[in-house]
């Protein structure tokens, strides 16, 4: 709230001019000794000259120090004194009285910021905060005051500019978006008399006065700020250099104003000169366009009228900065690369477009909107009742939100039209949001459960969270920034992001726990189509989310829809029962559909009465009466209506009771295809129906048979006829076209679905298949068998045979789409059938006899090549991710048993073993043996297959192409697998072609395990040789120290710089607890800690390379030779010095390292300081000097601050806090 003629608080923010919807904040920061009002205000009276006022103020300052009436300090207050206000009734305050009245400043909010900056306050206690503390306080206060993403302009006088620079430095260094938003949102800074390099003369005088007050009169004071303003102050140099980096990075506008006069009339040494010399008030950057204001240091920021030359200069700059605010947000002027090649966390005020796209792509899945799109649009005039219902309006207008927390629940019977109603509600909400404009526009997001969908995400809570989060983040880039840190941490840990429910929930909470989050409405349809436990879990989460949002002041609404079962509810949540309100909609639908059949139209009242409010029942009955009632009397139609059962399942039953036997058999297979496959296009359904019914020697034979349908229109008609209308085309067919007028272009892209979830349930769990004559009670097993039969029969055609070298594939094969499904799904259906208890032995024999695995491998390779050919235009990271997703599931050269093991098909493997397949028969694949590939693939969760193979006699001595044994592989995967192998007597010290043993692999190939130490202990217990050396001479101890230090380095170097925006190499590496335990096990097992590899390097040298002091201490305590030299004569201390590793130098010196040992070049460690550092990241002279200082230090105990970096002096020099008069 703005003030007018009131008082300004001396500490914190005061809004002096506000606006209903400000676009920019203009913030004034005074200097030390100043005041958020007094610094910018001048007296209305003009009788006293500025010189006289200056003398009087200086005199008052000295009298306040030496006054006899203040010889005894006042008693300490028992409670904090309230902040005193600064009256501005008789003074002209230009931020409000001039700037606030400018027409171009209307879209701004003007604030002043105050902080306790007195060097001495008489006998009152002085604020001891230093420059950095003031900067930190300013940053946190600004975070609370400034809304995220609002642009900001700073006007800083004197030392206020230094406080501002420190706040911006801290903002840029933060990984919290709200803090980093400060520097991102900065579009302009005006420095008025800011001492970027200090002022020595003024500091000397002021410090003498301060000392006199302190020593003579025992007055409390704060000397630190004065010392910070010295010309040799490291704080100022740090602030100046850091600011120049920020300026280059964020490219905000900077303007410098310098004083033109000294404090004239006061003939006391430097006070007659400029308080801040030009050299100090300049940043030495031509972009600042430094110019003077014809006043002294104190008066250069005080203006009396709009014609004041100083005001015209300053306001003109503010106006120019305002123009920037109306353009694009400030962008980084650099390439985003910081020191050591790492990128800034985020280099623009909003997340970079590439980051946005990357995060959104990770959430997106193609089917997320399929169900909504496939719901037919509501008939004009229907659904209107919802938007006038009291329950809906209460929810929409957030009436009684303290009770319902933004929830609404729409319930109804199956087929009552809930999804159609929800689609209409979503559409209208989206349209309303568009009318609100971009400023206050709300977000509408929705998820429609699709139990008939083929993808897991279409029907699970995981899909709900991913879809809703994607939609919300796609609309709100600030929300993207809120969750980026969660995403980036997941990516750095996992490589490629795999979302879990907990991660997604955390992100949604992060979005809506802020009062500034965009108003959002979430619609979730058909909650009953997921498991009851999932429904309850979803409700628990959204209840908590809604309460969190409500407490934070965020405007969140959530609308559910479901059947009446499961019987769950939310306390206080209003509910709408669809069938209680649908009468008008049903009557309107009947009239619309029977426009040309007046007889049916006359029955609309009877139809509604029998419908029980179930819209789907009405749709089916009207269609039946329309098709059978033409030329019939009204009495006949009434009689027929009376015969139709009022329940949906009974109605379905009636549809199939009169079907002829041939059609029944085909309908069974059609419904199995729809239930258990992802084959949904008319062409694929047609092909699957044909090859599931019989085997053809070739595709050409099928095309020549009477079963083949020449056109897609015929295939469409077949599907509708066999399903009796219970299958329908999706909206890929234009809704504007009548069903009998589809053309080939429509049908080519059309997929099919059940008209309603009740139809799917009728066949999956009801009487559907029994009515059609299916003898098997194993619905799932028989369904997958039908599809497996279709795939195997198709794969066995002559067109799918592996071509001979130089042979060209048949044109039909290249044009067909069903071959992709066969290639990817054949074994999936065989495994699913076996899992359901339906033996696939006959199909497996056919695959083995005709060597169909070879065909699958060939066609998988062709499919991969085709998909890779569509990668033009992808970024390198996208291409790598895509290629990884296209890895061949079956290795070239695999036989049937090997392929089943590699694919993780436990039940299929079990079937093959019972059929007599030999687990010890090698194949031409790289791993050769099923047991080896089973262990190698155990990381995918297939441990049970390895156990199964062992029980059927698989040999633990089998070796792969690289001579690796089962124990080699198990040691790099799982300690449980090693325990399962050991009873079978594997050679514990067997070597692969690289000379590695299982103990090497236990450390080298840890694969993110957390049991490395326990694994090493287990292998040593069973006789592993701890000193076994591989070909290059590395023992397991070499491997252990290397993996502790280099595993994370590898990940960071291998990362695509476009994806990994920053790397923490300069921050050092943590000491991995698990590897530490592994090293201890090796040491206790008798490992030679001083064993050298063929390069002469010992384990100690490796840990020194990456400056891991904990590892150094561990090895030294284990007997490592601190002065051992490699072939070049370099000791660990030489290496630590060459790399500038201060902490490693300390540890080595404390461990007895010889500072004067020479290498083969005759150099001691001192001579090599920073020699090994890359030219791309040269050290500062201070860093080099610091390392040399360490190497020259005498004494038994050497220590140093661990946090030294470019802020070395900041940490070692006492921070000071003072100011000259402002």
PDB file of C-alpha atoms in Angstrom, residues 662-863:
ATOM      1  CA  UNK A 662     -19.304 -68.252 -38.213  1.00  0.00           C
ATOM      2  CA  UNK A 663     -19.635 -64.654 -37.126  1.00  0.00           C
ATOM      3  CA  UNK A 664     -19.462 -65.690 -33.463  1.00  0.00           C
ATOM      4  CA  UNK A 665     -16.049 -67.292 -33.950  1.00  0.00           C
ATOM      5  CA  UNK A 666     -14.714 -64.191 -35.718  1.00  0.00           C
ATOM      6  CA  UNK A 667     -16.299 -61.898 -33.130  1.00  0.00           C
ATOM      7  CA  UNK A 668     -14.526 -63.808 -30.351  1.00  0.00           C
ATOM      8  CA  UNK A 669     -11.162 -63.186 -32.006  1.00  0.00           C
ATOM      9  CA  UNK A 670     -12.078 -59.569 -32.766  1.00  0.00           C
ATOM     10  CA  UNK A 671     -12.907 -58.889 -29.119  1.00  0.00           C
ATOM     11  CA  UNK A 672      -9.727 -60.673 -27.985  1.00  0.00           C
ATOM     12  CA  UNK A 673      -7.704 -58.444 -30.318  1.00  0.00           C
ATOM     13  CA  UNK A 674      -9.387 -55.350 -28.908  1.00  0.00           C
ATOM     14  CA  UNK A 675      -8.868 -56.441 -25.300  1.00  0.00           C
ATOM     15  CA  UNK A 676      -5.291 -57.703 -25.342  1.00  0.00           C
ATOM     16  CA  UNK A 677      -3.373 -55.880 -28.057  1.00  0.00           C
ATOM     17  CA  UNK A 678      -2.297 -52.477 -29.193  1.00  0.00           C
ATOM     18  CA  UNK A 679      -3.491 -53.332 -32.705  1.00  0.00           C
ATOM     19  CA  UNK A 680      -6.308 -50.903 -33.289  1.00  0.00           C
ATOM     20  CA  UNK A 681      -6.278 -49.689 -36.920  1.00  0.00           C
ATOM     21  CA  UNK A 682      -8.669 -51.268 -39.413  1.00  0.00           C
ATOM     22  CA  UNK A 683      -5.764 -52.639 -41.478  1.00  0.00           C
ATOM     23  CA  UNK A 684      -4.077 -54.212 -38.463  1.00  0.00           C
ATOM     24  CA  UNK A 685      -7.327 -55.616 -37.095  1.00  0.00           C
ATOM     25  CA  UNK A 686      -8.085 -57.093 -40.512  1.00  0.00           C
ATOM     26  CA  UNK A 687      -4.616 -58.739 -40.700  1.00  0.00           C
ATOM     27  CA  UNK A 688      -4.693 -60.039 -37.117  1.00  0.00           C
ATOM     28  CA  UNK A 689      -8.155 -61.538 -37.637  1.00  0.00           C
ATOM     29  CA  UNK A 690      -6.983 -63.357 -40.758  1.00  0.00           C
ATOM     30  CA  UNK A 691      -3.737 -64.843 -39.368  1.00  0.00           C
ATOM     31  CA  UNK A 692      -5.215 -65.739 -35.985  1.00  0.00           C
ATOM     32  CA  UNK A 693      -7.813 -67.857 -37.773  1.00  0.00           C
ATOM     33  CA  UNK A 694      -5.480 -69.856 -40.032  1.00  0.00           C
ATOM     34  CA  UNK A 695      -1.917 -70.086 -41.341  1.00  0.00           C
ATOM     35  CA  UNK A 696      -1.085 -68.875 -44.829  1.00  0.00           C
ATOM     36  CA  UNK A 697       2.102 -69.874 -46.611  1.00  0.00           C
ATOM     37  CA  UNK A 698       2.474 -66.355 -47.866  1.00  0.00           C
ATOM     38  CA  UNK A 699       0.844 -62.970 -47.611  1.00  0.00           C
ATOM     39  CA  UNK A 700       0.080 -63.292 -51.316  1.00  0.00           C
ATOM     40  CA  UNK A 701      -1.975 -66.434 -50.594  1.00  0.00           C
ATOM     41  CA  UNK A 702      -4.042 -64.486 -48.084  1.00  0.00           C
ATOM     42  CA  UNK A 703      -4.571 -61.633 -50.519  1.00  0.00           C
ATOM     43  CA  UNK A 704      -5.902 -64.167 -53.026  1.00  0.00           C
ATOM     44  CA  UNK A 705      -8.322 -65.761 -50.569  1.00  0.00           C
ATOM     45  CA  UNK A 706     -12.014 -64.996 -50.098  1.00  0.00           C
ATOM     46  CA  UNK A 707     -11.247 -63.703 -46.598  1.00  0.00           C
ATOM     47  CA  UNK A 708      -9.239 -60.764 -47.886  1.00  0.00           C
ATOM     48  CA  UNK A 709     -11.012 -57.386 -47.993  1.00  0.00           C
ATOM     49  CA  UNK A 710      -9.822 -55.088 -50.776  1.00  0.00           C
ATOM     50  CA  UNK A 711     -10.707 -51.736 -49.212  1.00  0.00           C
ATOM     51  CA  UNK A 712     -10.454 -50.163 -45.807  1.00  0.00           C
ATOM     52  CA  UNK A 713     -14.135 -49.275 -46.041  1.00  0.00           C
ATOM     53  CA  UNK A 714     -14.936 -52.982 -46.184  1.00  0.00           C
ATOM     54  CA  UNK A 715     -12.728 -53.584 -43.167  1.00  0.00           C
ATOM     55  CA  UNK A 716     -14.522 -50.803 -41.300  1.00  0.00           C
ATOM     56  CA  UNK A 717     -17.924 -52.270 -42.103  1.00  0.00           C
ATOM     57  CA  UNK A 718     -16.760 -55.715 -40.969  1.00  0.00           C
ATOM     58  CA  UNK A 719     -15.597 -54.361 -37.609  1.00  0.00           C
ATOM     59  CA  UNK A 720     -18.875 -52.544 -36.958  1.00  0.00           C
ATOM     60  CA  UNK A 721     -20.968 -55.526 -38.031  1.00  0.00           C
ATOM     61  CA  UNK A 722     -19.085 -58.168 -36.029  1.00  0.00           C
ATOM     62  CA  UNK A 723     -19.135 -55.987 -32.907  1.00  0.00           C
ATOM     63  CA  UNK A 724     -22.815 -55.153 -33.343  1.00  0.00           C
ATOM     64  CA  UNK A 725     -21.922 -51.490 -33.007  1.00  0.00           C
ATOM     65  CA  UNK A 726     -20.093 -51.891 -29.697  1.00  0.00           C
ATOM     66  CA  UNK A 727     -16.836 -50.830 -31.359  1.00  0.00           C
ATOM     67  CA  UNK A 728     -16.506 -47.367 -32.809  1.00  0.00           C
ATOM     68  CA  UNK A 729     -13.948 -45.430 -34.823  1.00  0.00           C
ATOM     69  CA  UNK A 730     -12.030 -42.751 -32.963  1.00  0.00           C
ATOM     70  CA  UNK A 731     -12.219 -39.064 -33.838  1.00  0.00           C
ATOM     71  CA  UNK A 732      -9.460 -39.544 -36.392  1.00  0.00           C
ATOM     72  CA  UNK A 733     -12.466 -39.844 -38.667  1.00  0.00           C
ATOM     73  CA  UNK A 734     -13.947 -36.404 -39.155  1.00  0.00           C
ATOM     74  CA  UNK A 735     -16.964 -35.921 -36.907  1.00  0.00           C
ATOM     75  CA  UNK A 736     -18.623 -33.943 -39.621  1.00  0.00           C
ATOM     76  CA  UNK A 737     -18.849 -36.965 -41.900  1.00  0.00           C
ATOM     77  CA  UNK A 738     -21.578 -39.545 -41.747  1.00  0.00           C
ATOM     78  CA  UNK A 739     -20.531 -43.100 -40.980  1.00  0.00           C
ATOM     79  CA  UNK A 740     -21.315 -44.293 -44.488  1.00  0.00           C
ATOM     80  CA  UNK A 741     -19.273 -41.598 -46.206  1.00  0.00           C
ATOM     81  CA  UNK A 742     -15.736 -42.324 -44.965  1.00  0.00           C
ATOM     82  CA  UNK A 743     -13.017 -42.117 -47.575  1.00  0.00           C
ATOM     83  CA  UNK A 744      -9.720 -43.987 -47.668  1.00  0.00           C
ATOM     84  CA  UNK A 745      -7.762 -41.069 -46.185  1.00  0.00           C
ATOM     85  CA  UNK A 746     -10.046 -41.080 -43.143  1.00  0.00           C
ATOM     86  CA  UNK A 747      -9.869 -44.812 -42.626  1.00  0.00           C
ATOM     87  CA  UNK A 748      -6.098 -45.117 -43.057  1.00  0.00           C
ATOM     88  CA  UNK A 749      -5.500 -43.200 -39.821  1.00  0.00           C
ATOM     89  CA  UNK A 750      -8.518 -44.518 -37.916  1.00  0.00           C
ATOM     90  CA  UNK A 751      -8.284 -46.646 -34.806  1.00  0.00           C
ATOM     91  CA  UNK A 752     -11.124 -48.377 -32.980  1.00  0.00           C
ATOM     92  CA  UNK A 753     -12.264 -48.583 -29.389  1.00  0.00           C
ATOM     93  CA  UNK A 754     -15.138 -49.928 -27.293  1.00  0.00           C
ATOM     94  CA  UNK A 755     -17.974 -47.462 -27.241  1.00  0.00           C
ATOM     95  CA  UNK A 756     -17.929 -47.535 -23.452  1.00  0.00           C
ATOM     96  CA  UNK A 757     -16.044 -49.061 -20.555  1.00  0.00           C
ATOM     97  CA  UNK A 758     -19.099 -51.200 -19.740  1.00  0.00           C
ATOM     98  CA  UNK A 759     -18.622 -53.040 -23.047  1.00  0.00           C
ATOM     99  CA  UNK A 760     -15.016 -53.884 -22.192  1.00  0.00           C
ATOM    100  CA  UNK A 761     -16.114 -55.103 -18.762  1.00  0.00           C
ATOM    101  CA  UNK A 762     -18.889 -57.189 -20.356  1.00  0.00           C
ATOM    102  CA  UNK A 763     -16.297 -59.209 -22.273  1.00  0.00           C
ATOM    103  CA  UNK A 764     -13.425 -59.137 -19.803  1.00  0.00           C
ATOM    104  CA  UNK A 765     -15.338 -59.953 -16.626  1.00  0.00           C
ATOM    105  CA  UNK A 766     -18.890 -60.668 -17.767  1.00  0.00           C
ATOM    106  CA  UNK A 767     -20.779 -63.096 -19.993  1.00  0.00           C
ATOM    107  CA  UNK A 768     -19.649 -61.751 -23.354  1.00  0.00           C
ATOM    108  CA  UNK A 769     -17.329 -64.569 -24.460  1.00  0.00           C
ATOM    109  CA  UNK A 770     -19.541 -67.262 -22.933  1.00  0.00           C
ATOM    110  CA  UNK A 771     -22.518 -66.037 -24.965  1.00  0.00           C
ATOM    111  CA  UNK A 772     -20.389 -66.213 -28.092  1.00  0.00           C
ATOM    112  CA  UNK A 773     -19.448 -69.825 -27.355  1.00  0.00           C
ATOM    113  CA  UNK A 774     -15.833 -69.530 -26.133  1.00  0.00           C
ATOM    114  CA  UNK A 775     -15.133 -72.759 -24.269  1.00  0.00           C
ATOM    115  CA  UNK A 776     -12.055 -71.555 -22.352  1.00  0.00           C
ATOM    116  CA  UNK A 777     -12.569 -69.931 -18.981  1.00  0.00           C
ATOM    117  CA  UNK A 778      -9.059 -68.458 -19.227  1.00  0.00           C
ATOM    118  CA  UNK A 779     -10.057 -65.182 -20.862  1.00  0.00           C
ATOM    119  CA  UNK A 780      -6.603 -63.566 -20.671  1.00  0.00           C
ATOM    120  CA  UNK A 781      -4.635 -66.695 -21.622  1.00  0.00           C
ATOM    121  CA  UNK A 782      -6.811 -67.535 -24.618  1.00  0.00           C
ATOM    122  CA  UNK A 783      -6.789 -63.919 -25.766  1.00  0.00           C
ATOM    123  CA  UNK A 784      -2.988 -63.659 -25.751  1.00  0.00           C
ATOM    124  CA  UNK A 785      -2.772 -67.061 -27.447  1.00  0.00           C
ATOM    125  CA  UNK A 786      -4.954 -65.757 -30.279  1.00  0.00           C
ATOM    126  CA  UNK A 787      -2.621 -62.810 -30.789  1.00  0.00           C
ATOM    127  CA  UNK A 788       0.529 -64.928 -30.446  1.00  0.00           C
ATOM    128  CA  UNK A 789      -0.867 -67.262 -33.108  1.00  0.00           C
ATOM    129  CA  UNK A 790      -1.499 -64.328 -35.447  1.00  0.00           C
ATOM    130  CA  UNK A 791       2.051 -63.035 -34.931  1.00  0.00           C
ATOM    131  CA  UNK A 792       3.780 -66.415 -35.416  1.00  0.00           C
ATOM    132  CA  UNK A 793       1.690 -67.291 -38.476  1.00  0.00           C
ATOM    133  CA  UNK A 794       2.476 -63.932 -40.032  1.00  0.00           C
ATOM    134  CA  UNK A 795       6.192 -64.216 -39.197  1.00  0.00           C
ATOM    135  CA  UNK A 796       6.225 -67.664 -40.817  1.00  0.00           C
ATOM    136  CA  UNK A 797       5.110 -66.382 -44.235  1.00  0.00           C
ATOM    137  CA  UNK A 798       7.572 -66.444 -47.109  1.00  0.00           C
ATOM    138  CA  UNK A 799       7.584 -62.652 -47.356  1.00  0.00           C
ATOM    139  CA  UNK A 800       8.965 -62.395 -43.811  1.00  0.00           C
ATOM    140  CA  UNK A 801      11.826 -64.818 -44.417  1.00  0.00           C
ATOM    141  CA  UNK A 802      15.308 -63.425 -43.868  1.00  0.00           C
ATOM    142  CA  UNK A 803      16.506 -62.373 -47.330  1.00  0.00           C
ATOM    143  CA  UNK A 804      19.672 -63.817 -48.777  1.00  0.00           C
ATOM    144  CA  UNK A 805      22.640 -61.464 -49.219  1.00  0.00           C
ATOM    145  CA  UNK A 806      21.806 -58.921 -51.913  1.00  0.00           C
ATOM    146  CA  UNK A 807      18.124 -59.888 -51.972  1.00  0.00           C
ATOM    147  CA  UNK A 808      15.556 -57.070 -51.806  1.00  0.00           C
ATOM    148  CA  UNK A 809      12.589 -57.219 -49.445  1.00  0.00           C
ATOM    149  CA  UNK A 810       9.165 -57.645 -50.988  1.00  0.00           C
ATOM    150  CA  UNK A 811       7.236 -54.415 -51.685  1.00  0.00           C
ATOM    151  CA  UNK A 812       4.364 -55.615 -49.524  1.00  0.00           C
ATOM    152  CA  UNK A 813       6.646 -56.084 -46.544  1.00  0.00           C
ATOM    153  CA  UNK A 814       7.942 -52.537 -46.897  1.00  0.00           C
ATOM    154  CA  UNK A 815       4.421 -51.108 -46.994  1.00  0.00           C
ATOM    155  CA  UNK A 816       2.791 -53.229 -44.298  1.00  0.00           C
ATOM    156  CA  UNK A 817       2.363 -51.926 -40.749  1.00  0.00           C
ATOM    157  CA  UNK A 818       1.459 -55.203 -39.016  1.00  0.00           C
ATOM    158  CA  UNK A 819       5.061 -56.418 -39.297  1.00  0.00           C
ATOM    159  CA  UNK A 820       6.090 -53.779 -36.746  1.00  0.00           C
ATOM    160  CA  UNK A 821       3.585 -55.182 -34.302  1.00  0.00           C
ATOM    161  CA  UNK A 822       4.744 -58.741 -34.949  1.00  0.00           C
ATOM    162  CA  UNK A 823       8.381 -57.741 -34.501  1.00  0.00           C
ATOM    163  CA  UNK A 824       7.787 -56.098 -31.130  1.00  0.00           C
ATOM    164  CA  UNK A 825       4.949 -58.168 -29.642  1.00  0.00           C
ATOM    165  CA  UNK A 826       5.304 -61.843 -30.603  1.00  0.00           C
ATOM    166  CA  UNK A 827       7.172 -62.898 -27.458  1.00  0.00           C
ATOM    167  CA  UNK A 828       5.127 -60.535 -25.284  1.00  0.00           C
ATOM    168  CA  UNK A 829       1.951 -62.431 -26.123  1.00  0.00           C
ATOM    169  CA  UNK A 830       3.626 -65.828 -25.691  1.00  0.00           C
ATOM    170  CA  UNK A 831       4.867 -64.821 -22.236  1.00  0.00           C
ATOM    171  CA  UNK A 832       1.495 -63.336 -21.237  1.00  0.00           C
ATOM    172  CA  UNK A 833      -0.283 -66.517 -22.276  1.00  0.00           C
ATOM    173  CA  UNK A 834       2.194 -68.683 -20.371  1.00  0.00           C
ATOM    174  CA  UNK A 835       1.863 -66.435 -17.333  1.00  0.00           C
ATOM    175  CA  UNK A 836      -1.899 -66.901 -17.490  1.00  0.00           C
ATOM    176  CA  UNK A 837      -1.461 -70.688 -17.607  1.00  0.00           C
ATOM    177  CA  UNK A 838      -2.063 -71.181 -21.347  1.00  0.00           C
ATOM    178  CA  UNK A 839       0.675 -73.438 -22.755  1.00  0.00           C
ATOM    179  CA  UNK A 840       2.407 -72.138 -25.881  1.00  0.00           C
ATOM    180  CA  UNK A 841       4.465 -75.267 -26.528  1.00  0.00           C
ATOM    181  CA  UNK A 842       3.141 -75.737 -30.077  1.00  0.00           C
ATOM    182  CA  UNK A 843       4.010 -72.171 -31.076  1.00  0.00           C
ATOM    183  CA  UNK A 844       7.447 -72.421 -29.456  1.00  0.00           C
ATOM    184  CA  UNK A 845       8.139 -75.611 -31.411  1.00  0.00           C
ATOM    185  CA  UNK A 846       7.134 -73.847 -34.625  1.00  0.00           C
ATOM    186  CA  UNK A 847       9.478 -70.941 -33.818  1.00  0.00           C
ATOM    187  CA  UNK A 848      12.330 -73.362 -33.093  1.00  0.00           C
ATOM    188  CA  UNK A 849      11.718 -75.583 -36.126  1.00  0.00           C
ATOM    189  CA  UNK A 850      11.553 -72.722 -38.635  1.00  0.00           C
ATOM    190  CA  UNK A 851      14.245 -70.614 -36.924  1.00  0.00           C
ATOM    191  CA  UNK A 852      11.860 -67.688 -36.565  1.00  0.00           C
ATOM    192  CA  UNK A 853      14.112 -66.056 -33.937  1.00  0.00           C
ATOM    193  CA  UNK A 854      16.537 -65.230 -36.748  1.00  0.00           C
ATOM    194  CA  UNK A 855      13.694 -63.518 -38.603  1.00  0.00           C
ATOM    195  CA  UNK A 856      12.739 -61.512 -35.529  1.00  0.00           C
ATOM    196  CA  UNK A 857      16.331 -60.337 -35.054  1.00  0.00           C
ATOM    197  CA  UNK A 858      16.525 -59.305 -38.698  1.00  0.00           C
ATOM    198  CA  UNK A 859      13.247 -57.403 -38.629  1.00  0.00           C
ATOM    199  CA  UNK A 860      14.092 -55.728 -35.310  1.00  0.00           C
ATOM    200  CA  UNK A 861      17.208 -54.395 -36.971  1.00  0.00           C
ATOM    201  CA  UNK A 862      15.128 -53.155 -39.901  1.00  0.00           C
ATOM    202  CA  UNK A 863      12.664 -51.485 -37.570  1.00  0.00           C
TER     203      UNK A 863
END
